[in-house]
Coordinates of C-alpha atoms in Angstrom, one line a residue:
X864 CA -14.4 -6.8 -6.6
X865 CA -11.1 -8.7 -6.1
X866 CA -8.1 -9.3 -7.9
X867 CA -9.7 -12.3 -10.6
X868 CA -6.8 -14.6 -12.1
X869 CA -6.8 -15.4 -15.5
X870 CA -4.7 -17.6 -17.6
X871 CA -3.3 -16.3 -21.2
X872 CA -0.7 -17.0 -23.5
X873 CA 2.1 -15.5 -22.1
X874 CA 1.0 -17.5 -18.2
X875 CA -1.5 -15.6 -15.5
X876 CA -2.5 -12.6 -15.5
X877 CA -3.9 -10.9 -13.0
X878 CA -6.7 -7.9 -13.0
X879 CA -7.6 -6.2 -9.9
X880 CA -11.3 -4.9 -10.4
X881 CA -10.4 -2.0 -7.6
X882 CA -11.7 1.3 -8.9
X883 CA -15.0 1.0 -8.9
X884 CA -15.4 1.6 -12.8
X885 CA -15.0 0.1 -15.9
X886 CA -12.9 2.7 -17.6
X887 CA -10.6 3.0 -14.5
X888 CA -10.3 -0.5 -13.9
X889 CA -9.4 -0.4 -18.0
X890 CA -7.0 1.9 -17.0
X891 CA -5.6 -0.1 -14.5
X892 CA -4.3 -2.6 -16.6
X893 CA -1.5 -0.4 -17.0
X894 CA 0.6 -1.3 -13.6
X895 CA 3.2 0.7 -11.9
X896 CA 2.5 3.6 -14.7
X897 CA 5.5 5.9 -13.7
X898 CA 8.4 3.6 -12.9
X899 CA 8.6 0.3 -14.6
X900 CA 4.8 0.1 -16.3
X901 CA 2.6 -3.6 -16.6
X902 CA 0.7 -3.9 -19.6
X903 CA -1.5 -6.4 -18.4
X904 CA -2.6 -6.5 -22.0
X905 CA -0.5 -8.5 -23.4
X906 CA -2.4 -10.0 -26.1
X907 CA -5.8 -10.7 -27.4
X908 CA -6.8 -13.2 -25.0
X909 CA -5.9 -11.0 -22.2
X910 CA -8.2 -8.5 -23.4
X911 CA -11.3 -11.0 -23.5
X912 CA -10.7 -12.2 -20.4
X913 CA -10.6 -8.5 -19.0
X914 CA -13.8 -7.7 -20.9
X915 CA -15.3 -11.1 -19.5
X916 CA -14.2 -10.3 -15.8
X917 CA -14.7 -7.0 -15.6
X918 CA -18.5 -7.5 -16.6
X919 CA -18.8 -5.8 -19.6
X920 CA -18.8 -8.6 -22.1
X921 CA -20.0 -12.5 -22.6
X922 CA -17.8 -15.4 -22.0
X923 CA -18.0 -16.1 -26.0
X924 CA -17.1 -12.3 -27.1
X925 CA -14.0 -12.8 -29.7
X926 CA -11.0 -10.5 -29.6
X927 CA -8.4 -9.5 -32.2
X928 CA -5.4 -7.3 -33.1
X929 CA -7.9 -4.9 -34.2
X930 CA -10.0 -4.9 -30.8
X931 CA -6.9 -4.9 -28.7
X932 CA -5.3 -2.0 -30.5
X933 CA -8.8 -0.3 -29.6
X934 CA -8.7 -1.4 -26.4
X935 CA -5.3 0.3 -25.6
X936 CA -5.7 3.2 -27.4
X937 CA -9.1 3.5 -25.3
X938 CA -7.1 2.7 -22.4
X939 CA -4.7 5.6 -22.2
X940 CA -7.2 8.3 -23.4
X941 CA -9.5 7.1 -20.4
X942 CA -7.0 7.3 -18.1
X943 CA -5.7 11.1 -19.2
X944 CA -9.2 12.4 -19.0
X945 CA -9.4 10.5 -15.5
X946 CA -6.4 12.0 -14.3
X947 CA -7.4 15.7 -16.4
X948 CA -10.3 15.1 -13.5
X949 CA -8.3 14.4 -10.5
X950 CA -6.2 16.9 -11.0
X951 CA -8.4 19.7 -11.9
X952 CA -7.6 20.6 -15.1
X953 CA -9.7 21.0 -18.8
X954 CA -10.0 17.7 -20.7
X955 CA -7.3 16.8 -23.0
X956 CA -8.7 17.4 -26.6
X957 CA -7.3 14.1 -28.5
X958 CA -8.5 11.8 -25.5
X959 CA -11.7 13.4 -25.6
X960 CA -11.8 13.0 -29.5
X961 CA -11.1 9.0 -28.9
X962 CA -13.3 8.3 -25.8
X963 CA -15.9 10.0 -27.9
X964 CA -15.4 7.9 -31.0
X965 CA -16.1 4.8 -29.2
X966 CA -19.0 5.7 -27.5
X967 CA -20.3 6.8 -30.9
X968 CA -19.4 2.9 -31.6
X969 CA -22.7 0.4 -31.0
X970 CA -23.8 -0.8 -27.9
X971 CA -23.8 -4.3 -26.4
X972 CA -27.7 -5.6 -26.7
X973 CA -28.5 -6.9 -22.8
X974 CA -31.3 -9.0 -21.6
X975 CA -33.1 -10.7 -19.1
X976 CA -33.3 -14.3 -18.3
X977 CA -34.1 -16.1 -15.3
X978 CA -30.2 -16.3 -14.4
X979 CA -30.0 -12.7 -14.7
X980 CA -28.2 -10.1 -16.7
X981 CA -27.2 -11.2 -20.5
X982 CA -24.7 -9.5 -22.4
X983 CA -24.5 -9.6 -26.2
X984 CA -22.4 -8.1 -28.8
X985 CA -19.0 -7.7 -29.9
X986 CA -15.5 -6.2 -28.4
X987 CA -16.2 -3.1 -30.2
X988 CA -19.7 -2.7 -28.6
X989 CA -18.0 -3.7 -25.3
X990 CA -15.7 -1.1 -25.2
X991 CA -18.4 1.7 -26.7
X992 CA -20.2 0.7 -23.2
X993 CA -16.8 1.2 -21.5
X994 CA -16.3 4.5 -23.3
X995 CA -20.3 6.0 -22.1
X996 CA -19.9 4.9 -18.7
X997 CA -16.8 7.3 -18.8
X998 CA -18.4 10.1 -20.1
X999 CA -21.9 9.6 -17.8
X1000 CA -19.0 9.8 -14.7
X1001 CA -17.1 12.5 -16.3
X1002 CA -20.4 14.4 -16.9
X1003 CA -21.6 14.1 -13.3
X1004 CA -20.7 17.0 -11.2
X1005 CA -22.2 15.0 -8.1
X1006 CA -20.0 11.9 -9.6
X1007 CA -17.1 10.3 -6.3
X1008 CA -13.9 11.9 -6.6
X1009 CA -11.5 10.2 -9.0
X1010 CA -8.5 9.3 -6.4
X1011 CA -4.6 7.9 -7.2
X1012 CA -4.0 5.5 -4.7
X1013 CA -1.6 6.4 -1.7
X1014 CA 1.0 3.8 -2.2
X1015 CA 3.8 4.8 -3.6
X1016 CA 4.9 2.9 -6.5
X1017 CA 0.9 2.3 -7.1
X1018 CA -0.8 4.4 -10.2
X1019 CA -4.5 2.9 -10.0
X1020 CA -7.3 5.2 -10.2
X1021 CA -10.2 4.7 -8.6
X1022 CA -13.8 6.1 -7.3
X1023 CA -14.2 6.8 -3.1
X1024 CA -17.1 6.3 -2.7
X1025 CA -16.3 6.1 1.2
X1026 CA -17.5 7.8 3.6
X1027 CA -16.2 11.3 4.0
X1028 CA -14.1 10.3 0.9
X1029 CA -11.3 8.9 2.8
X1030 CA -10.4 6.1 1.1
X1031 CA -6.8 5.9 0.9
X1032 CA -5.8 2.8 -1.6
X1033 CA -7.0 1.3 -4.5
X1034 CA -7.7 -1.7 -2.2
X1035 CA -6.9 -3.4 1.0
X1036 CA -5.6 -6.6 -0.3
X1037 CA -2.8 -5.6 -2.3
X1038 CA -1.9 -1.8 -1.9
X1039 CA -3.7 -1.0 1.7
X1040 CA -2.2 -3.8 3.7
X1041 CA 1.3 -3.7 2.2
X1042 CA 1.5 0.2 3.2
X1043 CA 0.1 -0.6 6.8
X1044 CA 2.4 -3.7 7.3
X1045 CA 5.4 -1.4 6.0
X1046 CA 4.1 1.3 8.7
X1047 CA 3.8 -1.5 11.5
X1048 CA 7.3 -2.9 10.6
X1049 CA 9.0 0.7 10.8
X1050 CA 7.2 1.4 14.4
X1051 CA 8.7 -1.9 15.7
X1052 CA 11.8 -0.5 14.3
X1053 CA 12.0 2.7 16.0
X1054 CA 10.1 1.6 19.4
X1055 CA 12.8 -0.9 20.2

């Protein structure tokens, strides 16, 4: 999926649905994690609107302190047991305690109607579906690798599911191009 624009209190915000899963894209809303970090979750709204976009929740789902506060807290422990993965190493025991937790939570109810998929249910339930599909890929010894993407400054997670596993970049559009452009600029620097 692209990068979807969304408008919330504090102006646009913008989520890029890169990863190829709901906890990583979570994850993601956390930019540039190790020099200047993004919370793209800046309040409330922002969190609906990820929850709406990303697919995991309806269009009417309500969203509080409370579920935001969940949200982040989810957040981070998804992305240390990602990164626990990618590098390796045994899961840390407080994120697993947390993922855990919500996946305990309830479950959205879904449906199906002659437009397609419904989803029904509350933040909480939301984020419980976040949390299991977490767990189901951290389960899966056959599961993609978890990859960092190769630019730089860029701390996205995502699954390659590429051929050979040889994706290099969270995505084209954003991270991909701008390292290939920088690459094409520096050539026509030193050929002449």
């Amino acid at each position: 999926m692209d990068d979807v624009c969304v408008t919330g209190q504090d102006g646009d915000v913008e989520f890029a649905l890169v990863s190829g899963h709901p906890a990583l894209d979570l994850a993601g809303t956390v930019q540039w994690r190790r020099t200047e970090p993004v919370d793209l979750l800046v309040d409330p709204d922002a969190l609906r609107s990820w929850l709406v976009v990303a697919g995991v929740a309806p269009g009417s789902v309500q969203v509080g302190t409370a579920e935001l506060a969940t949200a982040r807290t989810l957040r981070e422990a998804a992305y240390r047991l990602a990164w626990d993965r990618l590098e390796g190493r045994p899961f840390d025991g407080d994120s697993l305690a947390i993922v855990n937790a919500a996946a305990a939570g309830p479950a959205m109810a879904i449906a199906l109607t002659r437009h397609g998929l419904v989803r029904r249910g509350d933040a909480d339930a939301a984020l419980g579906d976040v949390a299991r599909a977490l767990i189901t890929l951290l389960a899966d010894p056959s599961a993609p690798p978890i990859k960092e993407c190769g630019r730089e400054a860029c701390t996205r997670l995502y699954l390659d599911r590429s051929r050979g596993a040889r994706r290099t970049w969270c995505g084209m559009e954003e991270c991909g191009n701008r390292v290939k452009a920088a690459a094409y600029r520096a050539r026509r620097r030193g050929g002449g």
